[in-house]
Structures are given as C-alpha cells and as structure tokens.
Coordinates of C-alpha atoms in Angstrom, one line a residue:
Chain A
M1 CA 170.7 79.6 100.4
L2 CA 170.8 76.2 102.0
K3 CA 171.0 74.8 98.3
D4 CA 174.8 76.2 98.1
I5 CA 176.1 73.7 100.6
T6 CA 177.9 71.2 98.6
L7 CA 178.3 67.6 100.1
G8 CA 181.9 66.5 100.3
Q9 CA 184.2 68.2 98.0
Y10 CA 184.4 65.5 95.2
F11 CA 185.7 67.3 92.0
P12 CA 185.2 64.8 89.2
G13 CA 188.1 64.3 86.7
D14 CA 190.3 61.6 85.2
S15 CA 193.7 61.7 87.0
V16 CA 195.6 58.7 88.5
F17 CA 194.0 59.5 91.7
H18 CA 190.5 59.4 90.3
R19 CA 190.9 56.2 88.7
A20 CA 192.6 54.4 91.7
D21 CA 190.4 52.0 93.9
P22 CA 189.0 53.6 97.0
R23 CA 190.6 51.0 99.1
A24 CA 194.2 51.6 97.8
K25 CA 193.5 55.3 98.5
I26 CA 192.4 54.8 101.9
I27 CA 195.3 52.6 102.7
L28 CA 197.9 54.9 101.0
G29 CA 196.2 57.9 102.8
I30 CA 197.1 56.4 106.1
V31 CA 200.6 55.5 104.8
F32 CA 200.9 59.4 103.8
I33 CA 199.6 60.5 107.3
V34 CA 202.3 58.3 108.9
A35 CA 205.0 59.7 106.4
V36 CA 204.2 63.3 107.2
F37 CA 204.9 62.6 110.9
L38 CA 208.0 60.7 110.3
A39 CA 209.5 63.8 108.6
D40 CA 212.2 65.3 110.9
S41 CA 214.6 67.3 109.1
P42 CA 214.7 70.6 106.9
L43 CA 215.4 68.4 103.8
S44 CA 212.6 66.0 104.5
Y45 CA 210.2 68.8 105.0
A46 CA 211.1 70.4 101.8
F47 CA 210.7 67.1 100.1
L48 CA 207.4 66.5 101.8
L49 CA 206.1 70.1 100.7
L50 CA 207.3 69.4 97.0
S51 CA 205.6 66.0 97.0
T52 CA 202.4 67.6 98.0
V53 CA 202.6 70.1 95.5
L54 CA 203.3 67.6 92.9
M55 CA 200.2 65.4 94.2
I56 CA 197.7 68.3 93.8
A57 CA 199.3 69.1 90.2
V58 CA 198.7 65.5 89.3
S59 CA 195.3 65.2 90.5
R60 CA 194.6 68.4 88.3
I61 CA 192.4 70.0 91.2
P62 CA 192.9 73.6 91.0
F63 CA 195.2 74.8 93.8
K64 CA 192.8 77.4 94.5
T65 CA 190.3 74.8 95.4
V66 CA 192.6 73.1 97.6
L67 CA 194.0 76.2 99.4
R68 CA 190.3 77.2 100.1
S69 CA 189.6 74.3 102.2
M70 CA 192.7 75.5 104.4
R71 CA 190.4 78.6 105.6
A72 CA 188.6 76.7 108.0
L73 CA 191.7 75.7 109.8
I74 CA 193.6 78.7 109.4
F75 CA 193.0 79.6 113.2
I76 CA 194.4 76.2 114.4
I77 CA 197.5 76.8 112.3
I78 CA 198.1 80.4 113.5
F79 CA 197.4 79.3 117.1
T80 CA 199.9 76.6 117.0
S81 CA 202.5 78.5 115.3
V82 CA 202.1 81.2 118.0
I83 CA 202.3 78.8 120.8
N84 CA 205.4 77.1 119.3
I85 CA 207.1 80.5 118.8
F86 CA 206.6 82.0 122.3
W87 CA 206.8 78.8 124.3
T88 CA 209.6 76.8 122.7
R89 CA 212.8 77.3 124.7
G90 CA 216.2 76.7 123.1
E91 CA 219.8 77.7 122.9
H92 CA 219.7 80.6 120.3
L93 CA 217.9 83.4 121.6
I94 CA 217.2 86.1 119.1
F95 CA 214.6 88.4 120.4
E96 CA 213.9 89.2 124.0
W97 CA 211.6 91.8 125.5
K98 CA 210.4 91.8 129.1
F99 CA 208.6 88.2 129.3
I100 CA 208.8 87.4 125.7
H101 CA 211.6 85.3 124.5
I102 CA 212.0 84.0 121.0
Y103 CA 214.4 81.3 120.1
R104 CA 215.4 80.2 116.7
E105 CA 214.2 76.7 117.7
G106 CA 210.7 78.0 118.3
L107 CA 210.7 79.6 115.0
T108 CA 211.7 76.3 113.2
F109 CA 209.4 74.3 115.1
A110 CA 206.5 76.6 114.2
A111 CA 207.7 76.6 110.5
Y112 CA 207.7 72.7 110.6
M113 CA 204.2 72.6 112.1
V114 CA 202.7 75.0 109.4
I115 CA 204.2 72.7 106.8
R116 CA 203.1 69.6 108.5
I117 CA 199.4 70.6 109.1
T118 CA 199.2 72.0 105.5
C119 CA 200.5 68.8 103.8
L120 CA 198.4 66.7 105.9
L121 CA 195.3 68.5 104.8
C122 CA 195.9 68.9 101.2
G123 CA 197.6 65.5 101.0
T124 CA 194.7 63.5 102.5
G125 CA 192.1 65.8 100.6
V126 CA 193.4 65.0 97.3
M127 CA 193.6 61.5 98.3
L128 CA 190.3 61.0 99.5
S129 CA 187.8 63.8 99.4
Y130 CA 188.6 65.6 96.2
T131 CA 189.2 62.6 94.0
T132 CA 186.9 59.9 95.6
S133 CA 183.2 60.1 95.4
P134 CA 181.4 59.5 98.8
I135 CA 179.8 56.3 97.6
A136 CA 183.2 55.0 96.4
L137 CA 184.5 55.9 99.7
T138 CA 181.7 54.0 101.6
D139 CA 182.1 51.1 99.4
G140 CA 186.0 51.0 99.9
L141 CA 185.4 51.3 103.7
E142 CA 183.0 48.5 103.8
Q143 CA 185.3 46.1 102.0
L144 CA 188.5 47.1 104.0
L145 CA 186.4 46.5 107.2
S146 CA 184.6 43.3 106.0
P147 CA 187.2 41.1 108.0
L148 CA 185.3 42.8 111.1
K149 CA 182.1 41.0 110.2
K150 CA 183.8 37.9 111.6
I151 CA 183.6 39.3 115.0
K152 CA 180.0 40.3 114.5
L153 CA 180.5 44.0 113.8
P154 CA 177.7 45.3 111.4
V155 CA 180.0 46.7 108.7
H156 CA 177.5 46.3 105.8
E157 CA 174.8 48.0 107.9
F158 CA 177.1 50.8 108.7
S159 CA 177.9 51.3 105.1
M160 CA 174.2 51.3 104.1
M161 CA 173.6 53.8 106.6
M162 CA 176.3 56.1 105.2
T163 CA 175.0 55.6 101.6
I164 CA 171.5 56.3 102.8
A165 CA 172.6 59.4 104.6
L166 CA 174.7 60.7 101.8
R167 CA 171.5 60.1 99.4
F168 CA 168.9 61.9 101.8
I169 CA 171.2 65.0 102.7
P170 CA 170.2 67.1 99.6
T171 CA 166.6 66.0 100.3
L172 CA 166.4 67.0 103.8
I173 CA 168.4 70.4 103.0
E174 CA 165.8 71.1 100.5
E175 CA 162.9 70.1 102.8
T176 CA 164.7 72.5 105.6
D177 CA 164.5 75.3 103.2
K178 CA 160.9 74.7 102.5
I179 CA 159.9 74.4 106.2
M180 CA 161.7 77.7 106.9
S181 CA 160.0 79.6 104.2
A182 CA 156.8 78.2 105.4
Q183 CA 157.3 79.1 108.8
R184 CA 158.7 82.6 107.8
S185 CA 155.4 83.0 105.7
R186 CA 153.4 82.5 109.0
G187 CA 155.6 85.3 110.7
A188 CA 158.1 83.2 112.4
D189 CA 161.4 85.4 113.0
L190 CA 164.4 83.0 112.5
S191 CA 167.3 85.4 112.0
S192 CA 167.2 87.9 114.7
G193 CA 168.0 88.1 118.3
G194 CA 170.6 86.4 120.5
L195 CA 171.9 83.0 120.2
I196 CA 169.4 81.5 122.6
R197 CA 166.4 83.2 120.8
R198 CA 167.6 82.1 117.5
A199 CA 168.1 78.5 118.8
K200 CA 164.5 78.6 120.0
A201 CA 163.1 80.0 116.8
L202 CA 164.7 76.9 115.1
I203 CA 162.3 74.6 117.1
P204 CA 159.4 75.2 114.9
V205 CA 161.6 74.1 112.0
L206 CA 163.4 71.1 113.4
I207 CA 160.0 69.3 114.6
P208 CA 158.5 69.2 111.3
L209 CA 161.7 68.3 109.7
F210 CA 162.2 65.3 112.3
V211 CA 158.4 64.1 111.6
S212 CA 159.0 64.1 108.0
A213 CA 162.3 62.3 108.1
F214 CA 160.7 59.4 110.2
R215 CA 158.0 59.3 107.5
R216 CA 160.7 59.1 104.8
A217 CA 162.5 56.5 106.7
D218 CA 159.3 54.3 107.0
D219 CA 158.7 54.7 103.3
L220 CA 162.2 54.0 102.2
A221 CA 162.2 50.8 104.4
V222 CA 159.2 49.5 102.8
A223 CA 160.4 50.4 99.2
M224 CA 163.8 48.4 100.2
E225 CA 161.9 45.5 101.4
C226 CA 160.1 45.5 98.0
R227 CA 163.3 45.4 96.3
C228 CA 164.4 42.1 98.1
Y229 CA 166.6 44.0 100.6
H230 CA 167.6 41.4 103.3
G231 CA 170.8 42.7 104.7
G232 CA 174.4 42.1 103.4
E233 CA 174.1 38.4 103.2
G234 CA 174.2 36.9 99.5
R235 CA 174.5 40.4 98.2
T236 CA 176.4 41.1 94.9
R237 CA 177.6 44.3 93.5
M238 CA 177.3 45.8 90.1
N239 CA 180.9 47.5 90.4
K240 CA 183.4 45.3 91.5
L241 CA 186.3 47.0 93.0
H242 CA 189.7 45.7 91.6
F243 CA 193.4 46.9 92.0
G244 CA 194.5 48.1 88.5
L245 CA 197.2 49.9 87.0
A246 CA 196.5 53.2 88.7
D247 CA 196.7 51.6 92.0
L248 CA 199.9 50.0 91.2
A249 CA 201.3 53.4 90.0
L250 CA 200.0 55.1 93.3
T251 CA 201.5 52.4 95.5
L252 CA 204.9 52.7 93.8
A253 CA 204.9 56.6 94.1
F254 CA 204.1 56.4 97.7
A255 CA 206.6 53.9 98.5
A256 CA 209.1 56.2 97.0
F257 CA 207.9 59.1 99.0
T258 CA 208.0 57.3 102.2
A259 CA 211.4 56.1 101.6
G260 CA 212.4 59.7 100.5
I261 CA 211.3 61.0 103.8
V262 CA 213.1 58.4 105.9
L263 CA 216.3 58.7 103.8
L264 CA 216.2 62.5 103.9
N265 CA 216.0 62.4 107.7
K266 CA 219.3 60.7 107.9
V267 CA 221.0 63.3 105.7
P268 CA 223.0 65.4 108.3
L269 CA 222.3 68.7 106.8
N270 CA 221.0 71.3 109.0
V271 CA 220.9 74.9 107.6
F272 CA 220.5 76.5 110.9
N273 CA 223.8 75.1 112.3
Chain B
M1 CA 146.0 36.4 78.6
A2 CA 143.5 33.6 80.0
E3 CA 146.0 32.5 82.8
T4 CA 145.4 33.8 86.2
F5 CA 148.5 35.4 87.8
I6 CA 147.2 36.9 91.1
R7 CA 144.1 35.4 92.7
T8 CA 142.7 36.5 96.2
E9 CA 140.1 34.5 98.2
G10 CA 138.1 36.0 101.0
L11 CA 140.9 38.5 101.9
C12 CA 140.3 40.3 105.2
F13 CA 142.7 42.7 106.8
S14 CA 142.8 45.1 109.7
Y15 CA 145.7 47.1 111.2
K16 CA 146.6 46.0 114.8
D17 CA 146.8 49.4 116.5
D18 CA 143.7 50.7 115.1
E19 CA 141.4 49.0 117.5
G20 CA 140.9 46.1 114.8
R21 CA 138.9 48.4 112.5
P22 CA 138.6 46.3 109.4
I23 CA 140.4 47.7 106.4
L24 CA 139.6 45.2 103.8
H25 CA 136.3 42.8 103.8
N26 CA 136.3 39.6 101.8
I27 CA 138.2 40.7 98.6
N28 CA 137.9 38.3 95.8
I29 CA 139.8 39.1 92.6
D30 CA 141.4 37.4 89.8
I31 CA 144.1 39.2 87.8
K32 CA 145.2 37.8 84.6
R33 CA 148.8 37.6 83.3
G34 CA 149.4 40.5 81.0
E35 CA 146.3 42.4 82.1
F36 CA 146.4 46.2 82.9
L37 CA 144.2 46.6 85.9
C38 CA 143.4 49.8 87.7
I39 CA 142.2 50.2 91.2
L40 CA 140.2 53.1 91.7
G41 CA 139.2 54.6 95.2
R42 CA 139.1 57.6 97.1
N43 CA 141.4 57.9 100.2
G44 CA 140.9 55.3 103.0
S45 CA 139.2 52.9 100.6
G46 CA 141.8 50.4 101.3
K47 CA 143.3 50.2 98.0
S48 CA 146.9 50.8 99.0
T49 CA 146.7 48.3 101.8
F50 CA 145.5 45.7 99.2
A51 CA 148.5 46.5 97.1
K52 CA 150.9 46.0 100.0
L53 CA 149.1 42.5 100.6
L54 CA 150.0 41.4 97.1
N55 CA 153.9 41.3 97.8
M56 CA 153.9 40.4 101.3
I57 CA 154.8 43.7 102.8
L58 CA 151.5 43.0 105.1
T59 CA 149.9 39.7 105.8
P60 CA 146.1 39.2 105.7
D61 CA 143.9 38.3 108.7
A62 CA 142.0 35.9 106.7
G63 CA 141.7 34.5 103.2
K64 CA 144.2 33.4 100.7
I65 CA 146.3 35.1 98.1
Y66 CA 147.9 33.0 95.2
V67 CA 150.7 34.7 93.2
D68 CA 151.5 32.7 90.0
G69 CA 150.0 29.6 91.6
V70 CA 151.8 29.8 95.1
D71 CA 150.0 30.5 98.3
I72 CA 151.8 33.5 99.7
T73 CA 149.6 33.4 102.9
D74 CA 151.3 30.2 103.8
P75 CA 153.2 30.8 107.0
G76 CA 155.8 28.1 106.2
L77 CA 157.2 30.2 103.3
T78 CA 161.2 30.2 103.3
E79 CA 163.0 33.3 102.8
E80 CA 163.9 32.5 99.1
Q81 CA 160.3 31.9 98.2
I82 CA 159.4 35.4 100.0
M83 CA 162.1 37.0 97.7
E84 CA 160.8 35.3 94.6
V85 CA 157.3 36.8 95.4
R86 CA 158.9 40.3 95.7
R87 CA 160.9 39.8 92.6
K88 CA 157.6 38.7 90.7
V89 CA 155.5 41.5 92.1
G90 CA 157.4 44.9 92.0
M91 CA 155.9 48.0 93.4
V92 CA 156.5 51.7 92.7
F93 CA 155.3 54.1 95.2
Q94 CA 154.0 57.4 95.4
N95 CA 156.8 59.7 96.7
P96 CA 159.6 59.6 94.3
D97 CA 162.3 60.6 96.7
N98 CA 161.7 58.1 99.2
Q99 CA 162.3 55.0 97.2
L100 CA 165.6 55.8 95.7
V101 CA 168.6 54.3 97.9
A102 CA 171.7 55.4 96.1
T103 CA 173.4 58.6 95.3
I104 CA 173.9 57.6 91.6
V105 CA 171.1 56.7 89.2
E106 CA 172.6 53.4 87.8
E107 CA 173.7 52.4 91.4
D108 CA 170.0 52.8 92.4
V109 CA 168.7 50.7 89.5
A110 CA 171.3 48.0 90.6
F111 CA 170.0 47.9 94.1
G112 CA 167.4 45.2 93.4
P113 CA 169.4 42.6 91.5
E114 CA 172.2 43.2 93.9
N115 CA 170.0 42.1 96.8
M116 CA 169.1 39.1 94.9
G117 CA 172.6 38.0 94.4
V118 CA 172.6 38.3 90.6
P119 CA 176.4 38.1 89.2
S120 CA 178.0 41.4 88.3
D121 CA 178.1 41.3 84.7
E122 CA 174.4 40.5 84.4
I123 CA 173.6 43.4 86.8
R124 CA 175.3 45.6 84.4
E125 CA 173.3 44.2 81.5
R126 CA 170.2 44.6 83.4
V127 CA 170.8 48.2 84.6
D128 CA 171.6 49.2 81.0
R129 CA 168.5 47.6 79.5
A130 CA 166.2 48.9 82.3
L131 CA 167.5 52.4 81.7
E132 CA 167.0 52.2 78.1
T133 CA 163.3 51.0 78.4
V134 CA 162.4 54.0 80.7
G135 CA 164.5 56.3 78.4
M136 CA 167.0 57.4 81.2
T137 CA 170.3 56.1 79.5
E138 CA 171.9 59.4 79.4
Y139 CA 171.3 60.0 83.1
A140 CA 173.0 56.9 84.2
R141 CA 175.7 58.7 86.1
H142 CA 173.8 61.6 87.6
S143 CA 172.6 62.0 91.1
P144 CA 169.0 61.4 91.5
S145 CA 168.7 64.6 93.6
R146 CA 168.9 66.7 90.5
L147 CA 166.3 65.1 88.3
S148 CA 162.7 66.0 88.2
G149 CA 159.8 64.0 89.8
G150 CA 158.9 62.3 86.6
Q151 CA 162.5 61.3 85.9
K152 CA 162.9 60.0 89.5
Q153 CA 159.7 57.8 89.2
R154 CA 161.2 56.5 85.9
I155 CA 164.3 55.7 87.7
A156 CA 162.2 53.8 90.4
I157 CA 160.4 52.0 87.6
A158 CA 164.0 51.0 86.0
G159 CA 164.9 49.8 89.6
I160 CA 162.0 47.4 89.5
L161 CA 162.4 46.4 85.7
A162 CA 166.1 45.2 86.7
M163 CA 164.7 42.5 88.9
M164 CA 162.7 41.2 85.9
P165 CA 159.2 41.3 87.4
E166 CA 156.4 39.8 86.2
C167 CA 153.9 42.4 87.7
I168 CA 154.3 45.9 88.6
I169 CA 152.0 47.5 91.4
F170 CA 152.0 51.5 91.0
D171 CA 150.9 52.7 94.2
E172 CA 149.5 56.2 93.2
S173 CA 152.9 56.7 91.5
T174 CA 151.7 59.9 89.6
A175 CA 150.0 61.5 92.5
M176 CA 152.9 63.8 93.4
L177 CA 154.0 64.7 89.8
D178 CA 153.2 67.6 87.6
P179 CA 151.1 67.2 84.6
H180 CA 154.3 66.7 82.4
G181 CA 155.8 64.1 84.7
R182 CA 152.6 62.5 85.1
H183 CA 152.4 62.0 81.1
E184 CA 156.0 60.8 81.2
V185 CA 155.2 58.1 83.7
M186 CA 151.7 56.9 82.4
E187 CA 153.3 56.6 78.8
T188 CA 156.1 54.4 80.3
I189 CA 153.5 52.1 82.3
D190 CA 151.5 51.9 79.2
R191 CA 154.4 50.9 76.9
L192 CA 155.6 48.5 79.6
N193 CA 152.2 46.9 79.6
E194 CA 151.8 46.7 75.8
M195 CA 155.3 45.8 74.8
R196 CA 156.5 43.4 77.4
S197 CA 153.2 42.0 78.3
L198 CA 153.8 42.8 81.9
T199 CA 151.0 42.5 84.3
V200 CA 150.2 46.0 85.6
I201 CA 148.2 47.1 88.6
A202 CA 147.7 50.9 88.8
I203 CA 146.2 52.3 92.0
T204 CA 145.0 55.8 91.7
H205 CA 142.2 58.1 92.1
N206 CA 142.9 60.0 88.8
M207 CA 140.3 59.2 86.2
D208 CA 142.5 60.0 83.3
E209 CA 145.0 57.3 84.2
A210 CA 142.1 54.7 84.8
I211 CA 141.0 55.1 81.0
L212 CA 144.2 53.7 79.9
A213 CA 143.4 50.4 81.7
D214 CA 141.9 47.0 80.3
R215 CA 139.9 46.5 83.4
I216 CA 138.9 48.8 86.4
A217 CA 138.1 47.8 90.0
V218 CA 136.3 50.4 92.0
M219 CA 137.1 50.1 95.9
D220 CA 134.9 51.6 98.6
G221 CA 135.0 50.9 102.4
G222 CA 137.4 48.0 102.0
R223 CA 135.3 46.1 99.3
I224 CA 135.3 45.8 95.7
V225 CA 132.2 47.5 94.6
M226 CA 132.6 47.4 90.8
D227 CA 134.7 45.5 88.5
G228 CA 134.5 45.9 84.6
S229 CA 135.9 47.4 81.7
P230 CA 136.4 51.2 81.9
A231 CA 133.6 51.9 79.3
E232 CA 131.2 49.8 81.7
I233 CA 132.5 51.6 84.8
F234 CA 132.3 55.1 83.5
S235 CA 128.9 54.8 82.5
R236 CA 127.8 54.4 86.1
E237 CA 128.5 58.2 86.7
E238 CA 125.8 58.4 89.5
E239 CA 127.3 55.6 91.6
L240 CA 130.8 56.7 91.2
T241 CA 129.8 60.4 92.1
A242 CA 128.1 58.9 95.4
M243 CA 131.3 57.4 96.3
G244 CA 133.3 60.6 95.9
L245 CA 134.8 59.8 92.6
G246 CA 134.3 61.3 89.4
V247 CA 134.5 60.1 85.8
P248 CA 136.7 61.5 83.2
Q249 CA 135.5 65.0 81.7
A250 CA 134.8 63.5 78.2
A251 CA 132.9 60.8 79.8
M252 CA 130.9 63.2 81.8
L253 CA 130.1 65.5 78.9
A254 CA 129.0 62.3 76.6
N255 CA 126.9 61.1 79.6
R256 CA 125.0 64.4 79.8
L257 CA 124.6 64.8 76.1
R258 CA 123.2 61.2 75.9
R259 CA 120.7 62.1 78.7
A260 CA 119.9 65.4 76.7
G261 CA 118.7 63.0 73.7
M262 CA 122.1 63.1 71.8
D263 CA 122.6 59.6 69.9
L264 CA 126.1 59.0 71.1
P265 CA 127.7 55.5 71.3
E266 CA 128.8 53.9 74.6
G267 CA 132.4 54.1 76.0
L268 CA 133.7 57.5 75.0
L269 CA 136.3 58.2 77.4
D270 CA 139.1 60.4 76.1
E271 CA 138.7 63.7 74.5
R272 CA 139.6 62.7 71.0
S273 CA 136.9 60.0 70.5
A274 CA 134.3 62.0 72.4
A275 CA 134.8 65.2 70.1
D276 CA 134.7 62.9 66.9
A277 CA 131.4 61.2 68.2
I278 CA 129.8 64.4 69.1
A279 CA 130.9 65.9 65.7
S280 CA 129.4 63.0 63.8
A281 CA 126.0 63.2 65.9
I282 CA 125.5 66.7 65.1
N283 CA 126.3 66.2 61.3
A284 CA 123.8 63.4 61.3
R285 CA 121.2 65.6 63.0
K286 CA 121.8 68.3 60.4
R287 CA 121.3 65.9 57.5
Q288 CA 118.1 64.8 59.1
G289 CA 116.9 68.3 59.4
T290 CA 117.5 69.4 55.7

C-alpha cells in the first residue's frame, strides 16, 4: 500500500520542457509566477488561460494528470471563490437576500482568482515538477544558488542532503511497510480507534524506523568517505548543465508571454461595462 | 605477483568506547598485488575492523600499514594522500541499499570520480566502462530502488571501479543477497581478479566463496590464526570447526571419506572435482576387486 506513493510527479518525455536546463526552468518558473500576478484585465486573463493550456499541450503531459494534481487544492479554490463572491462590495448588485449581497465585481473577482490559482499550479507544475526529474532540480538549484557560497552558506551540503533524501525515500517507505507488517503480525492494531489511539499505535513503528535510519546514515557516511567524498570543494560533475536551443526557445516564448500579459492589460476592453 | 601491495606490521586496534577491549592483536600480513585473498572468520573476529583500517576509515592504536609502499599510519599524511589511498583501495559493503548515493544508476557510479575532481568527459568514459564491466549498461538510467540486491551490489562495484582502484575490499558483500544475487556478485569479483589483475580482499564467513580465493587467512579473536591456500586451510577441518567455522560441503565429504580409508587426493573443494575424484576412486577399487 505504501509502495503506491510516487515521489514527485516527474513524467518522463522528450518535449522542449523536458530538454530545457533546470536552471532556465527555475528562473522562467519565477517569471511565470510574476506574470500571472501581473494579469489585470479580462483579455490578459484569457490570454493567461490560453497560454497555460498551450504549455500543457507542448509538454505532452496528459491534461488528466495535470488536472488531477488540482484535486488537493480544490478546497482552497472553492473557499477563496466563496469569500470573494460574498464579501466583495461593488456597484452592480445582482442578487440580494437578507444579509447576502452578491455584486458583479465579486463574481468577476472570484473568476479571476480561480483562473489565477489554476494557471499558477498547472504552469509551475509543467515547468518544474512534471518535466524536471528531482535530481535535475536539485542540481539546478545548487548551481543557481552557488553565488551564496561566497557568504558561507552551505549550498553544496544542502543539495547533497536533498539528493540523499530523495534516494532514501523509497528505501524508507519499503522499510516502514516491513516494520508495520512485523508489528501487525505480533498483534499490533494500527488502523482502528480514534486519532490519538492511532497516533500512539504508530510509536512501535516509528522507533525501529528511526533506529534503522540512523544505522543507514552511519553506513552511508562510511561508504561515501570510501569513495573520496570530502565536501563540495574540487568536485566535478559528469553531466554539466548548459544553456541550449530548448532554453533559448523557452526564454523567447516566456518573454512573449509576459509582454502579451502586460500589453493586454493596457487594452481598454471590459466586457462587463 | 611477487610485489607486495599491502603490508601490515604489528597492527593493534581497539574501539575507544568499548573499555579498550582489543579488537585486533598484532596482525602481520603481506598481500601481494593481483592476489585474491579471502579473510574468513566468524562474527566478532575483527575481520571487518581490519578491512576498515586498510583504507583509513579507522586508524590503528599501534603498528604500521603500508599501501603500495606508503605508510598510511603516518599522521602527517596530506588530504591528497588520504584520497589517493582511498582511491587505490576501494571498498564494497554488506548492505547494498546503504552505499548508493544517487537516484540514478549512472549518477551513482559517477560519484567517486566526481569527488576526485576528474574532468567531465573522462567521468563519462569511466562510468560507461565500469557499467559494462559489471554488465549493467542497460540499467544506466534506472533508479537503484527498483533493482535486485545482486544488481545493486554490482552497481556499487561499478562505483568503485570508476575510481580506478588497484585493490577492492569486499566486506561481506554477498551476505545479504539471495543465492542468485550471490552468484552474480561472486562471478563479477572473480572475473575482476582474473581479467584486470585487481587485488581482491574478500571478507566472508561463507565457505563457498572462500574456495575461489588464491589464499585464505582465518581470523579468530582478533588474530590471524591460519594463512594458506584453500586446500591447506580446508584440510584442517577440526580446527576450523572449533572456531565455529565449517568447511565447504564437498571438502567435508572428502575429508570423511579419506578418514574412512578411501584413497582421495588433497584439495577437493568444489562439488565437481570431489565427485570426479570419488568416482575414480570407486572405479579403482572395483578394478582391484576383480
């Protein structure tokens, strides 16, 4: 059962997004987030939505997969729209009953909000989690943050920790499964009772898991030392990251996208007036 | 073959937190370049500790260790010299899961050379060659978590090979594997020793692995108590049994038949040669009878 958990949502493929340098994708991801918040008119929102759909299409990740990741946030989306609908005051009242007032501005605002959150999630998802393997993401982050080494921030150590964590998540999940089965076979009841009782029942699972994780850490440290590990200094990499054609194409596309949003904000068209 | 690669003189060691109880007493051994040495001993005999001393994971209390002529117990050793020792003497451990660092096989194999500061193109070459040597080329882009124990252990071996070592120590590297995985790994070790004239030190308590070696050193209570060829060692069945070690089944059978009066040659260790020798002894007896 625990084995079904997939780590990250990397979806292997060969699109422009897959081929692009993780560093470029991280920067463009930030550009995208800023651009989403810049959108301020119906036209630019429409353009945003269209661009996001286009992005998903280009990345060749099934729409279903992308939309499924929205499920976790559906509550937040509904919640913010409800708040926007009922609490926004405006000029055009369209519905009134006792203490409930719904204005047209509220409805527009809610719609914008939904588009904004959806695009934010789908866009950054396509840029980072679906098309970038966790290891490429860590590598990209390490290199982007490497100027911070100058002020003595342990950037290399941080990325090494990330890599090892990613490496050991499946191992530890498997181990948890094994320990749970072992405790169950001794009569441990892990799945009934209230929240507190179930949390307490997890103690006999967590303690062996921690002990074994520490033992593994010890073994791994010795193995790494045997393989000449001595921190980030003087270390080379097998796969050097370099800025290629895919990155150029993406950068241009994103420049056009941001310009489009800014320009469309200026177009004095308002369907509601 | 004659050149000494590793030499220890009067090696003693104890763990600090263990009330100074000595783990190793006065170990003197010469390991030749290209040799396949097996260190046999039951749990707690000090064999893994001995291995960790050879590539400077632990430092001895007393005595000297020379690796390729360099005294590695010299406290004035520079960082580069220490790295060089660890490059020359690679080590593969028992638990395949606890020695792989990266989430992709080839990234893991590249870990050692990356730490050594080898240029990128050369790392690529070394990784490809190492994976080919252990027969795992087709898994280069896989995640290690989906591989079998034997495959993971072969990746760990490739990771060491990519550092271009002169000696590899296998610290019970087959103990956690199933028979199939064990066979895979043993075959790889044997091939590396034969084809690349790599010095191999295999630490084990599995007798069937020990028969592949050129030489066996038996450890008990922190001392080397026997040192000789597999045929010599396994003819001393009673001594081995007293130490809680057995002999390979074929050797045990041959020893018993010999005691019962059958005329068998020395040094029957594997099933094949024992079966042949027993068959020819029976035939010889039949001929005498008729």
